[in-house]
Amino acid sequence: MKISNTRVAITGFGGLDIPHAGASVARALRAGWQGSLTIDALVDDSAMTGAWQPGVVDTVTRIQSPLKGDEAFYASLINAQKKLGFNAFIPCLERDIAATARLADRLHKQGINTLVPNADKMAQLGSLTLASYLHQHHIAYPHSLIAHHLHEVAHYADHLGYPVLVKGAELELIAHNAEQVLRFSSAVLERDRRSGVLLQARIAGEAYSLVCLINQEGERVENLSCRKLAINSNGHSVCSSIIVSPELETQGLEIIKKLGTQGPITLDLIHPTGGSIYFLEGVKSCLPDWCMLAHWANKNLAVELLKLLTEPAIDRIISPSNRANDAPLLVRSITEDVVRLDDMQHLDRHGHINVTEMNNCQSPSNNSNTPIPIRGGLRVAVTGTSSFDLVNSGIGVARALRSASGDLHLIGLCYGTFDSGAYNKELFDVCFQLPVTKNENSLFERLKKIIKMQPIDVLIPCLDGEIPFFIKFADELRELGVHTLLPNLESFEKRSKTQLFSGMYKADQQGFIIPETISARNEDEVLAAVKRVGLPAVVKGPISFCVSVIDESQAKAAWHTLYYDGMKEVLVQPMISGPSFAVATVCNHKHEPLSMLTVKKLSLCPKGSTWRAMRLPQVELEAAFARFLKEIKWVGPVEGEFIRDEILDRFYLIEINPRFTGWIYYSATLGSNHPQQVVHTALGEEVTPKSDKTDLVFVRSTTELRLQPYQLASFSTKGYLHHNRIASDQMKGN
């Protein structure tokens, strides 16, 4: 019989764009557990954004990281257990699992049940020791080398060949040249000086994941396999599907038998093109971050693990797997919410908060500052719907618009089959594919076909590279009934990095400084520029990419990295140390900002996207930015990014993005709702926004979307996907 009140503690709610498994495990338990269940999130930092997702956990409690030592970790676990009363513990982060393995006997004596490999086994399966263990036990794996010093990295990578997978303790990257390897490895070695960097040859073939649950007696309780249909530049699966492959299962389970471990174990496997042997690319002693996919396939591995920890020992029968064509697919996406600043500070001060008792502040509809709603039936199209590698701002724009009006008809314009927004029926009613092409006429012809199938009243482009196209064809779109809110091409170029940092503007803008910048077109010019501005410095591409350098060798590597990425010119600036700020606004046709939203960025992923931020008004900065936008005659959404010099206490302008920022949904939760302002202004309506709230913190985390194979196939072949009857009927009518 099941325990009446099951309570489980889980770690691993961080990771940002490379998510730890904790939130996925918690969601799967919430979805599949039969009976009363309380989930306690254990975090070593309030920035663990996955723990703040509504409805996922019941409490959040601070514990010590194992990096502070096993005894500190143990003491904090015991204190948390005494306070919360959990008896089951599922660590979902490698360093937590390793520490738990060393402390397992002591934890068990204190009534904390867990299931992890023993300490010796964990040491053998670590990222820097795994290759040796696999070699000894005759398990096929990609050629791997370990570099403990930066000067070894490039040589090892050249030996393995490109692309090469570069792994740190928690981060990984698929690098395509030596400069990318050096840049990433430098960050890894600086972050974790006690370990090295693993470089692994990439094997051409299909990628799979096999997860197996082994009980305390070493018996297999359950296993499940999935195929990775799409992998981003971090080597992380963005789309996966459950499969049934006797060959994969046989070889995978044989590998697990040789590993001789217990608890949950996840294998990352590669099947070479034309080969018969599966190569083991990686091992994790925890459940995967696709636990919801297992739940949808009726094999909830998180539930099975919790049963092992809380129920008396019983014989469990391995159920037959679903047929692959009956199983759903998973698409990785992101979710955005807000948390009261008082609640986040409460966790920092007191080490614990009951999430279920927090004030519900996620719904912008509860905000009395919300402007006049968008009228029902309006049809708004949004581009930039992907979270494949970077989180495009179209997702936040759609979320903000949806919060303004449930009757709004939202149309997603996507550039990729695996754009996560295309499958989010809570955001979009219908989505269409646009061609990835430099031929403007082809793109416009596709748009005309879409508009014929699905009329559009307002279109909001959300990607830098496409905005010149929409500016150029704004009049033609208007003739088709499509309204936009965009600057002219001259204004668009005036805020570009090449003009912004060309010296044509005053350095001191009476509220912010435009930093000294030198343009360079070859390696010698880069080195000369670095000497002039001083070290450390930053080397930027004219449109995107920014590399920090601390010496001349890194400056050379930065130049070659950007050059190989197709940039013939770079910008060199002095490095400015301090917190990151951003100012978002929307300018009307008189070039006047409708409202200014300034945030301090609290958490950034390695690629620079904002995953946690709070509103922090800066009157002088906002006034100066407004004057600058008036000077360049800006129209439409825009974001200025700044760094506040921690010594001189001055703001330095880093770049101006000619579109909505990725965190713009935050504006809807505060009251001003910038995407809503764009729709009203594009239609010629007056907007008088009210002041924003200041007591909410923006948090972003990863989540999973469920879709059926036919949806992926339909979007890929037909070029559109509708999520409701109205959209379907409209397209049939046209």
XYZ file of C-alpha atoms in Angstrom:
734
model
C 0.000 0.000 0.000
C 1.277 3.444 -0.877
C 2.366 5.756 1.940
C -0.502 8.215 2.526
C 1.660 11.349 2.479
C 4.736 10.861 0.330
C 7.359 13.574 0.591
C 10.448 13.740 -1.614
C 13.355 16.179 -1.857
C 14.981 16.862 -5.229
C 18.047 18.838 -6.336
C 19.107 20.015 -9.798
C 16.828 22.972 -10.589
C 19.478 25.113 -12.287
C 21.483 24.835 -15.467
C 19.663 27.659 -17.293
C 19.865 26.901 -21.043
C 21.514 23.506 -20.350
C 18.943 22.369 -17.790
C 19.580 20.053 -14.897
C 17.040 17.259 -14.557
C 15.409 18.344 -11.281
C 12.490 20.325 -12.710
C 11.695 17.600 -15.256
C 11.754 14.917 -12.547
C 9.460 17.031 -10.367
C 7.024 17.631 -13.237
C 6.926 13.908 -14.023
C 6.249 13.047 -10.377
C 3.532 15.678 -10.193
C 1.929 14.289 -13.352
C 2.171 10.573 -12.569
C 2.149 9.981 -8.822
C -1.066 8.449 -7.504
C -1.834 9.832 -4.076
C -0.712 12.712 -1.898
C 2.728 14.052 -2.803
C 4.835 16.908 -1.476
C 7.927 17.941 -3.452
C 10.719 19.896 -1.766
C 13.226 21.617 -4.029
C 16.689 21.797 -2.473
C 18.834 24.547 -4.006
C 22.199 26.084 -3.185
C 21.300 29.362 -4.896
C 18.060 31.331 -5.280
C 18.970 31.650 -8.977
C 17.879 28.034 -9.519
C 15.088 29.262 -11.786
C 13.524 25.829 -12.354
C 12.395 25.756 -8.728
C 10.221 28.851 -9.190
C 7.972 27.355 -11.874
C 4.340 27.484 -10.687
C 2.901 24.139 -9.640
C 6.139 22.147 -9.892
C 7.324 22.080 -6.260
C 5.748 22.834 -2.897
C 8.729 24.297 -1.056
C 12.177 25.675 -1.867
C 14.941 25.264 0.715
C 18.540 26.430 0.649
C 21.244 23.824 1.262
C 25.015 23.950 1.026
C 26.674 22.969 -2.229
C 28.984 19.930 -2.131
C 31.634 22.346 -3.388
C 31.681 23.645 0.200
C 32.608 20.123 1.407
C 30.780 16.904 2.191
C 30.214 17.773 5.839
C 28.568 21.087 5.028
C 26.393 19.362 2.416
C 25.464 16.595 4.871
C 24.623 18.975 7.716
C 22.389 21.101 5.483
C 20.568 17.996 4.201
C 19.900 16.791 7.744
C 18.669 20.239 8.786
C 16.386 20.377 5.768
C 15.043 16.902 6.511
C 14.276 17.802 10.120
C 12.425 20.917 8.984
C 10.536 19.385 6.063
C 10.097 15.736 7.000
C 10.972 14.168 3.635
C 12.174 10.574 3.664
C 13.087 10.179 -0.018
C 15.902 12.094 -1.695
C 16.551 12.253 -5.464
C 19.729 14.193 -6.346
C 19.717 15.319 -9.986
C 23.067 17.069 -10.300
C 26.323 15.152 -10.766
C 28.158 16.820 -7.900
C 25.163 16.235 -5.592
C 25.014 12.582 -6.643
C 28.746 12.089 -6.010
C 28.485 13.634 -2.529
C 25.349 11.619 -1.768
C 27.188 8.435 -2.775
C 29.913 9.221 -0.243
C 27.304 9.971 2.439
C 24.675 7.341 1.572
C 25.096 5.168 4.673
C 24.963 8.129 7.036
C 21.920 9.551 5.277
C 20.117 6.215 5.458
C 20.681 6.041 9.217
C 18.982 9.438 9.465
C 15.934 8.154 7.577
C 16.794 9.641 4.186
C 16.331 7.010 1.483
C 18.200 7.500 -1.762
C 19.432 5.335 -4.615
C 22.794 6.226 -6.142
C 25.927 4.310 -7.162
C 28.562 3.727 -4.499
C 31.315 6.298 -4.108
C 33.988 4.247 -5.910
C 31.706 3.703 -8.886
C 30.845 7.403 -9.067
C 34.555 8.233 -9.163
C 35.093 5.761 -12.008
C 32.198 7.167 -14.044
C 33.214 10.815 -13.701
C 33.655 12.772 -16.928
C 37.467 12.803 -16.609
C 37.834 9.136 -15.605
C 35.124 7.523 -17.713
C 37.234 6.951 -20.826
C 39.772 4.888 -18.872
C 37.018 2.760 -17.321
C 35.357 2.169 -20.694
C 38.661 1.169 -22.254
C 39.341 -1.345 -19.472
C 35.906 -2.912 -19.879
C 35.957 -2.994 -23.702
C 33.085 -0.575 -24.184
C 33.144 1.355 -27.458
C 33.412 5.118 -27.035
C 34.524 8.077 -29.178
C 38.212 8.954 -29.072
C 38.638 11.210 -26.035
C 41.485 13.257 -24.577
C 41.741 15.210 -21.322
C 43.472 18.589 -21.172
C 44.408 19.929 -17.758
C 46.036 23.097 -19.104
C 44.895 25.568 -21.734
C 48.023 25.160 -23.865
C 47.125 21.468 -24.405
C 43.605 22.140 -25.645
C 44.202 23.288 -29.232
C 46.746 20.521 -29.886
C 44.363 17.823 -28.632
C 41.436 19.261 -30.579
C 43.468 19.365 -33.809
C 44.452 15.744 -33.212
C 40.811 14.659 -32.797
C 39.544 16.734 -35.722
C 36.531 19.034 -35.991
C 33.806 19.279 -34.929
C 34.836 18.262 -31.426
C 32.738 17.995 -28.277
C 34.252 19.966 -25.384
C 33.007 19.043 -21.908
C 33.455 20.638 -18.516
C 31.991 19.628 -15.174
C 28.557 21.032 -16.095
C 28.939 22.722 -19.489
C 29.565 21.364 -22.948
C 29.872 22.765 -26.452
C 30.240 21.455 -29.976
C 33.234 23.413 -31.312
C 33.983 23.751 -35.024
C 37.425 25.369 -34.886
C 40.394 25.813 -32.573
C 39.363 29.296 -31.481
C 35.975 28.099 -30.244
C 37.697 25.305 -28.332
C 40.139 27.733 -26.710
C 37.459 30.224 -25.745
C 35.167 27.620 -24.201
C 37.969 25.677 -22.512
C 39.347 28.848 -20.959
C 35.966 29.514 -19.349
C 35.693 25.918 -18.109
C 39.177 25.845 -16.583
C 38.645 29.200 -14.920
C 35.294 28.092 -13.526
C 36.501 24.774 -12.087
C 40.233 24.831 -11.516
C 40.302 21.404 -9.865
C 39.411 19.493 -13.022
C 40.270 19.560 -16.692
C 38.536 19.679 -20.042
C 37.397 16.596 -21.918
C 37.687 16.733 -25.698
C 35.781 14.087 -27.586
C 35.675 13.300 -31.282
C 32.269 13.658 -32.882
C 31.055 10.521 -34.621
C 28.764 11.010 -37.598
C 25.535 9.164 -36.993
C 22.271 9.193 -35.088
C 22.137 10.098 -31.404
C 20.150 8.198 -28.798
C 19.576 8.138 -25.073
C 18.822 5.070 -22.962
C 17.751 5.350 -19.350
C 17.619 2.405 -16.991
C 16.501 2.049 -13.386
C 18.501 -0.443 -11.298
C 17.318 -1.363 -7.805
C 19.390 -1.946 -4.658
C 19.931 -5.598 -5.614
C 21.325 -4.659 -9.012
C 18.179 -5.794 -10.836
C 16.735 -3.891 -13.752
C 13.353 -2.396 -12.884
C 12.632 -0.403 -16.025
C 14.307 0.995 -19.113
C 13.358 3.286 -21.967
C 15.070 4.605 -25.093
C 14.673 7.774 -27.109
C 16.101 9.145 -30.312
C 17.468 12.683 -30.398
C 15.877 14.235 -33.460
C 17.547 17.643 -33.121
C 20.669 18.692 -31.198
C 21.769 22.292 -30.598
C 25.291 23.716 -30.401
C 25.551 22.745 -26.712
C 25.143 19.109 -27.704
C 21.770 19.199 -25.966
C 18.710 17.473 -27.409
C 15.962 19.893 -28.437
C 13.528 17.339 -29.851
C 13.284 13.658 -28.872
C 11.006 10.706 -29.525
C 10.534 7.387 -27.753
C 11.694 4.442 -29.853
C 11.718 0.668 -29.604
C 14.987 -0.819 -30.838
C 15.940 -4.323 -29.665
C 19.479 -3.778 -30.971
C 19.904 -0.515 -29.055
C 18.366 -2.011 -25.915
C 20.541 -5.108 -26.054
C 23.796 -3.189 -26.482
C 22.802 -0.478 -24.032
C 21.821 -2.895 -21.284
C 25.057 -4.816 -21.829
C 26.965 -1.580 -21.273
C 24.977 -0.887 -18.097
C 25.748 -4.402 -16.875
C 29.477 -3.744 -17.348
C 29.192 -0.429 -15.545
C 27.864 -2.312 -12.513
C 25.941 0.586 -11.040
C 22.617 1.079 -9.255
C 19.905 3.691 -9.266
C 18.901 5.644 -12.369
C 21.481 5.765 -15.147
C 21.260 7.574 -18.477
C 23.473 6.671 -21.442
C 24.089 8.980 -24.396
C 24.807 6.784 -27.409
C 25.848 7.354 -31.004
C 25.087 4.912 -33.801
C 27.602 5.576 -36.616
C 26.218 5.813 -40.114
C 26.462 2.344 -41.633
C 27.809 0.837 -38.397
C 26.477 -1.882 -36.127
C 27.979 -0.879 -32.758
C 26.626 1.886 -30.532
C 29.305 4.157 -29.097
C 28.887 5.444 -25.552
C 29.262 9.235 -25.602
C 28.391 9.992 -21.979
C 26.996 8.611 -18.725
C 24.903 10.335 -16.059
C 23.910 8.659 -12.801
C 20.511 10.304 -12.717
C 17.209 10.449 -14.525
C 17.249 12.374 -17.815
C 15.898 15.866 -18.358
C 13.231 14.371 -20.624
C 11.297 12.625 -17.836
C 7.996 14.019 -19.078
C 8.496 12.175 -22.368
C 8.686 8.933 -20.375
C 5.474 9.884 -18.581
C 3.697 10.566 -21.873
C 4.853 7.136 -23.066
C 3.280 5.528 -19.966
C 6.652 4.644 -18.439
C 7.081 7.254 -15.750
C 10.618 6.553 -14.564
C 10.478 9.236 -11.869
C 7.459 7.547 -10.306
C 9.156 4.151 -10.464
C 12.230 5.555 -8.716
C 10.140 7.119 -5.968
C 8.332 3.793 -5.483
C 11.693 2.093 -4.949
C 12.515 4.652 -2.263
C 9.181 4.674 -0.424
C 7.412 1.354 -0.911
C 8.243 -2.081 0.528
C 10.311 -4.303 -1.743
C 8.043 -6.016 -4.253
C 8.617 -7.796 -7.530
C 8.213 -5.384 -10.408
C 7.458 -6.655 -13.888
C 9.002 -4.796 -16.795
C 6.117 -3.784 -19.011
C 6.402 -4.004 -22.808
C 7.423 -0.781 -24.527
C 4.986 1.278 -26.549
C 5.393 1.047 -30.270
C 7.513 3.928 -31.532
C 4.817 5.290 -33.842
C 2.348 5.472 -30.943
C 4.654 7.489 -28.704
C 4.605 11.284 -28.494
C 7.528 13.599 -29.153
C 9.130 16.144 -26.841
C 10.228 19.605 -27.886
C 12.358 21.629 -25.487
C 10.937 25.067 -24.814
C 11.124 27.831 -22.245
C 8.694 29.277 -19.765
C 8.736 32.729 -18.184
C 7.259 33.800 -14.885
C 7.673 36.376 -12.176
C 8.403 35.907 -8.483
C 7.784 38.509 -5.825
C 11.033 40.122 -4.767
C 10.017 39.649 -1.128
C 9.656 35.901 -1.697
C 13.086 35.586 -3.294
C 14.631 37.657 -0.517
C 12.791 35.537 2.052
C 14.524 32.451 0.671
C 17.916 34.167 0.823
C 17.363 35.389 4.381
C 15.569 32.450 5.962
C 16.693 29.571 3.739
C 13.178 28.267 3.116
C 9.892 29.265 1.508
C 6.575 27.499 1.011
C 5.866 28.018 -2.670
C 2.218 27.023 -2.397
C 1.661 29.884 0.047
C 3.332 32.520 -2.119
C 1.137 35.246 -3.562
C 0.059 34.389 -7.083
C 1.728 37.057 -9.222
C 2.119 35.114 -12.462
C -1.042 36.379 -14.122
C -0.778 39.844 -15.697
C -4.567 39.926 -15.820
C -4.522 40.512 -12.064
C -2.443 43.660 -12.574
C -4.492 46.826 -12.173
C -1.964 48.738 -14.275
C -2.748 46.782 -17.450
C -3.633 49.200 -20.323
C -6.803 48.899 -22.389
C -6.978 45.313 -23.731
C -6.408 44.584 -27.386
C -9.763 44.149 -29.085
C -10.833 40.604 -29.676
C -10.456 39.030 -33.084
C -7.361 41.029 -34.001
C -4.799 38.998 -35.955
C -1.173 39.563 -34.947
C 1.826 37.759 -36.455
C 5.129 37.349 -34.610
C 8.497 36.070 -35.843
C 11.435 34.813 -33.761
C 9.726 31.764 -32.246
C 12.769 29.566 -31.603
C 14.577 28.555 -28.422
C 16.799 26.047 -30.279
C 20.156 27.715 -29.546
C 19.158 31.147 -28.304
C 15.821 32.223 -26.867
C 14.279 34.421 -29.552
C 12.123 37.269 -28.337
C 9.045 36.218 -30.315
C 8.121 33.739 -27.593
C 8.028 36.461 -24.939
C 6.188 38.814 -27.289
C 3.506 36.199 -27.929
C 3.193 35.443 -24.223
C 2.751 39.152 -23.435
C 0.126 39.561 -26.167
C -1.747 36.450 -25.086
C -1.933 37.837 -21.547
C -3.479 41.050 -22.922
C -6.366 39.319 -24.680
C -7.506 35.734 -24.818
C -9.484 36.513 -27.986
C -6.399 37.695 -29.849
C -5.553 35.539 -32.873
C -1.791 34.938 -32.746
C 0.157 33.742 -35.777
C 3.704 32.415 -35.493
C 6.103 32.928 -38.413
C 8.904 30.384 -38.003
C 12.172 29.711 -39.800
C 12.812 26.173 -38.559
C 10.956 22.918 -38.141
C 12.161 22.711 -34.535
C 11.130 26.231 -33.503
C 9.586 25.474 -30.128
C 7.024 28.258 -30.452
C 5.419 26.483 -33.391
C 4.203 23.728 -31.075
C 3.041 25.887 -28.182
C -0.739 25.925 -28.534
C -1.043 28.140 -25.450
C 0.703 30.924 -27.372
C -0.063 30.526 -31.064
C -3.257 29.637 -32.896
C -1.476 28.838 -36.142
C 2.159 28.810 -37.308
C 3.707 29.060 -40.766
C 7.211 28.377 -42.010
C 9.212 31.106 -43.703
C 12.114 30.173 -45.987
C 15.675 30.660 -44.784
C 16.924 32.626 -47.769
C 18.762 35.773 -48.760
C 16.401 36.219 -51.696
C 14.034 38.961 -50.535
C 11.577 38.376 -53.351
C 11.196 34.696 -52.434
C 10.555 35.631 -48.825
C 7.985 38.251 -49.787
C 6.194 35.834 -52.119
C 5.941 33.327 -49.279
C 4.548 36.053 -47.019
C 1.919 36.948 -49.585
C 0.818 33.310 -49.769
C 0.583 33.157 -45.986
C -1.442 36.376 -45.836
C -3.820 34.979 -48.442
C -4.320 31.865 -46.290
C -4.345 33.769 -43.007
C -4.969 37.549 -43.015
C -2.703 39.555 -40.697
C -3.531 42.909 -39.102
C -0.227 43.599 -37.317
C 3.168 41.980 -37.859
C 5.970 42.210 -35.267
C 9.416 41.083 -36.511
C 11.666 39.921 -33.658
C 15.001 39.033 -35.311
C 17.756 41.532 -36.124
C 18.563 40.108 -39.538
C 15.009 40.227 -40.900
C 14.127 43.772 -39.833
C 15.711 45.497 -42.899
C 13.536 43.252 -45.074
C 10.350 44.245 -43.269
C 11.367 47.911 -43.389
C 11.921 47.647 -47.137
C 8.547 45.962 -47.765
C 6.526 47.895 -45.158
C 4.510 49.791 -47.791
C 3.732 46.627 -49.773
C 2.651 44.907 -46.572
C 0.428 47.850 -45.711
C -1.331 47.456 -49.068
C -2.018 43.854 -48.033
C -3.586 45.071 -44.790
C -0.556 44.358 -42.607
C 0.521 47.116 -40.192
C 4.015 47.366 -38.716
C 5.834 49.718 -36.345
C 9.374 50.088 -37.650
C 12.077 52.732 -38.158
C 13.403 53.671 -41.584
C 16.615 52.100 -42.875
C 18.665 55.190 -42.019
C 17.642 55.033 -38.362
C 18.206 51.287 -38.326
C 21.806 51.778 -39.486
C 22.470 54.639 -37.064
C 22.124 52.285 -34.089
C 24.263 49.545 -35.680
C 27.566 48.837 -33.957
C 29.627 50.081 -36.884
C 27.982 53.516 -36.691
C 27.232 53.571 -32.968
C 30.910 53.089 -32.132
C 32.351 54.972 -35.114
C 32.911 58.204 -33.221
C 30.044 60.038 -34.921
C 28.268 60.454 -31.572
C 29.463 62.265 -28.476
C 31.122 59.892 -26.032
C 29.400 61.460 -23.033
C 25.634 61.319 -23.517
C 24.899 62.910 -20.112
C 23.563 59.691 -18.652
C 25.707 57.066 -20.305
C 29.077 56.783 -22.046
C 29.759 55.385 -25.513
C 33.034 53.502 -24.949
C 36.192 54.010 -26.973
C 36.061 51.636 -29.933
C 38.583 50.703 -32.620
C 37.714 48.947 -35.848
C 40.078 46.177 -37.024
C 40.169 44.155 -40.246
C 43.075 41.758 -39.655
C 45.085 40.169 -36.873
C 47.707 42.924 -36.731
C 45.050 45.624 -36.432
C 43.344 43.664 -33.643
C 46.605 43.449 -31.688
C 47.270 47.146 -32.205
C 43.743 47.994 -31.061
C 44.107 45.836 -27.944
C 47.323 47.636 -27.033
C 45.608 50.982 -27.439
C 42.459 50.287 -25.379
C 44.349 48.142 -22.865
C 43.773 44.686 -21.438
C 41.430 43.106 -20.602
C 39.382 43.949 -23.681
C 36.458 42.686 -25.751
C 36.425 41.825 -29.446
C 32.988 42.154 -31.052
C 31.434 41.242 -34.333
C 29.612 44.050 -36.190
C 26.258 42.324 -35.675
C 26.669 39.636 -32.998
C 29.235 37.722 -30.919
C 31.468 39.158 -28.242
C 34.695 37.591 -26.971
C 36.499 38.683 -23.797
C 40.303 38.594 -23.991
C 42.923 38.991 -21.277
C 46.099 38.749 -23.370
C 47.340 38.990 -26.952
C 47.055 35.257 -27.634
C 43.361 35.353 -26.748
C 42.950 38.459 -28.909
C 44.402 36.532 -31.864
C 42.068 33.608 -31.157
C 39.098 35.975 -30.955
C 39.918 37.486 -34.340
C 40.177 34.076 -35.999
C 36.946 32.873 -34.375
C 34.971 35.812 -35.709
C 36.762 35.721 -39.056
C 35.894 32.028 -39.511
C 32.287 32.936 -38.708
C 32.284 35.222 -41.746
C 33.134 38.577 -40.162
C 35.649 40.667 -42.089
C 35.689 43.454 -39.530
C 35.642 43.443 -35.717
C 35.353 46.082 -33.011
C 37.749 46.270 -30.075
C 36.701 47.926 -26.828
C 38.051 48.110 -23.273
C 36.420 45.611 -20.945
C 34.090 47.224 -18.442
C 33.486 45.348 -15.193
C 30.167 45.652 -13.450
C 26.528 44.543 -13.442
C 24.548 44.389 -16.687
C 21.522 46.602 -17.224
C 19.069 46.983 -20.080
C 16.512 49.602 -21.037
C 13.538 48.497 -23.155
C 11.038 50.840 -24.733
C 8.690 51.410 -27.672
C 8.887 54.661 -29.653
C 5.877 56.104 -31.451
C 5.947 57.846 -34.822
C 7.080 61.037 -33.102
C 10.159 59.131 -31.874
C 8.941 59.427 -28.286
C 9.309 56.482 -25.871
C 5.906 55.395 -24.610
C 7.372 53.968 -21.398
C 10.841 52.984 -20.226
C 11.601 49.690 -18.497
C 15.071 49.357 -16.983
C 16.201 46.035 -15.532
C 19.272 44.768 -13.768
C 20.254 41.369 -15.128
C 20.722 38.898 -12.283
C 21.437 35.661 -14.157
C 22.858 35.172 -17.651
C 23.409 31.895 -19.481
C 26.824 31.293 -21.132
C 25.439 32.674 -24.405
C 24.359 35.921 -22.776
C 20.579 35.461 -22.594
C 18.835 36.827 -19.510
C 17.331 34.170 -17.233
C 16.676 36.326 -14.169
C 16.212 40.094 -13.889
C 14.541 42.755 -11.775
C 13.212 46.222 -12.550
C 15.502 48.961 -11.261
C 14.504 52.403 -12.629
C 17.385 54.727 -13.619
C 16.004 58.204 -14.307
C 19.128 59.801 -15.837
C 19.941 56.751 -17.945
C 16.394 56.515 -19.274
C 16.274 60.227 -20.095
C 19.610 60.045 -21.932
C 18.536 56.968 -23.885
C 15.253 58.664 -24.812
C 17.198 61.687 -26.147
C 19.450 59.416 -28.183
C 16.479 57.574 -29.703
C 14.915 60.928 -30.580
C 18.183 61.972 -32.226
C 18.284 58.920 -34.490
C 14.489 59.184 -35.099
C 13.673 55.701 -33.861
C 10.256 54.097 -34.289
C 9.139 50.793 -32.763
C 10.538 48.481 -30.088
C 14.180 48.831 -29.056
C 16.529 47.772 -26.266
C 19.730 49.391 -25.041
C 22.229 47.197 -23.206
C 24.528 48.800 -20.655
C 27.194 47.891 -18.117
C 27.475 49.920 -14.940
C 31.150 50.463 -14.168
C 31.566 49.135 -10.636
C 34.347 51.634 -9.825
C 33.280 54.842 -11.563
C 29.541 54.149 -11.183
C 28.850 55.167 -14.794
C 26.758 53.426 -17.439
C 28.492 52.352 -20.660
C 26.447 51.563 -23.746
C 27.229 48.082 -25.090
C 24.747 47.767 -27.954
C 21.288 48.742 -29.160
C 18.995 45.924 -30.291
C 16.463 47.042 -32.951
C 13.681 44.811 -31.653
C 12.050 43.455 -28.557
C 14.353 41.879 -26.002
C 13.962 38.208 -25.072
C 12.678 39.060 -21.575
C 9.938 41.412 -22.793
C 7.136 39.305 -21.287
C 8.304 40.866 -18.018
C 6.765 44.160 -19.145
C 3.321 42.539 -19.261
C 3.597 41.290 -15.688
C 4.654 44.759 -14.500
C 1.845 46.615 -16.221
C 3.199 48.408 -19.290
C 3.090 45.455 -21.759
C 5.347 46.724 -24.542
C 4.129 44.281 -27.242
C 0.608 45.508 -26.517
C 1.831 49.082 -27.035
C 3.237 48.141 -30.450
C -0.081 46.688 -31.612
C -2.050 49.773 -30.543
C 0.495 52.204 -32.012
C 0.838 50.296 -35.301
C -2.929 50.610 -35.732
C -2.785 54.358 -35.108
C -4.295 54.198 -31.636
C -3.118 56.378 -28.754
C -1.316 54.682 -25.877
C -1.019 56.127 -22.381
C 0.773 53.512 -20.269
C 0.666 53.611 -16.498
C 3.698 53.210 -14.281
C 5.155 49.751 -13.742
C 5.306 47.768 -10.557
C 8.750 47.256 -9.067
C 8.337 44.299 -6.707
C 8.531 41.395 -9.159
C 11.557 39.429 -10.383
C 11.616 37.916 -13.888
C 12.631 34.240 -14.070
C 13.020 32.008 -17.111
C 13.429 28.241 -17.124
C 13.183 25.313 -19.512
C 10.142 23.151 -19.958
C 8.867 20.448 -22.301
C 6.118 20.557 -24.912
C 4.275 17.450 -26.024
C 3.489 16.904 -29.675
C 2.481 14.035 -31.887
C 4.587 12.828 -34.815
C 1.965 13.986 -37.320
C 2.340 17.578 -36.066
C 6.071 17.584 -36.746
C 5.534 15.945 -40.128
C 2.748 18.370 -41.052
C 4.754 21.442 -40.159
C 7.803 20.117 -42.007
C 5.997 19.147 -45.226
C 2.993 21.484 -45.438
C 4.690 24.516 -43.927
C 1.935 25.297 -41.445
C 0.416 23.950 -38.248
C -2.880 25.063 -36.734
C -3.844 24.562 -33.097
C -7.518 25.487 -33.124
C -10.622 25.083 -35.239
C -10.878 28.786 -36.147
C -7.438 28.827 -37.732
C -8.189 25.634 -39.623
C -11.514 26.927 -40.937
C -9.976 30.243 -42.004
C -7.317 28.496 -44.065
C -9.865 26.174 -45.647
C -12.014 29.190 -46.514
C -9.135 30.796 -48.365
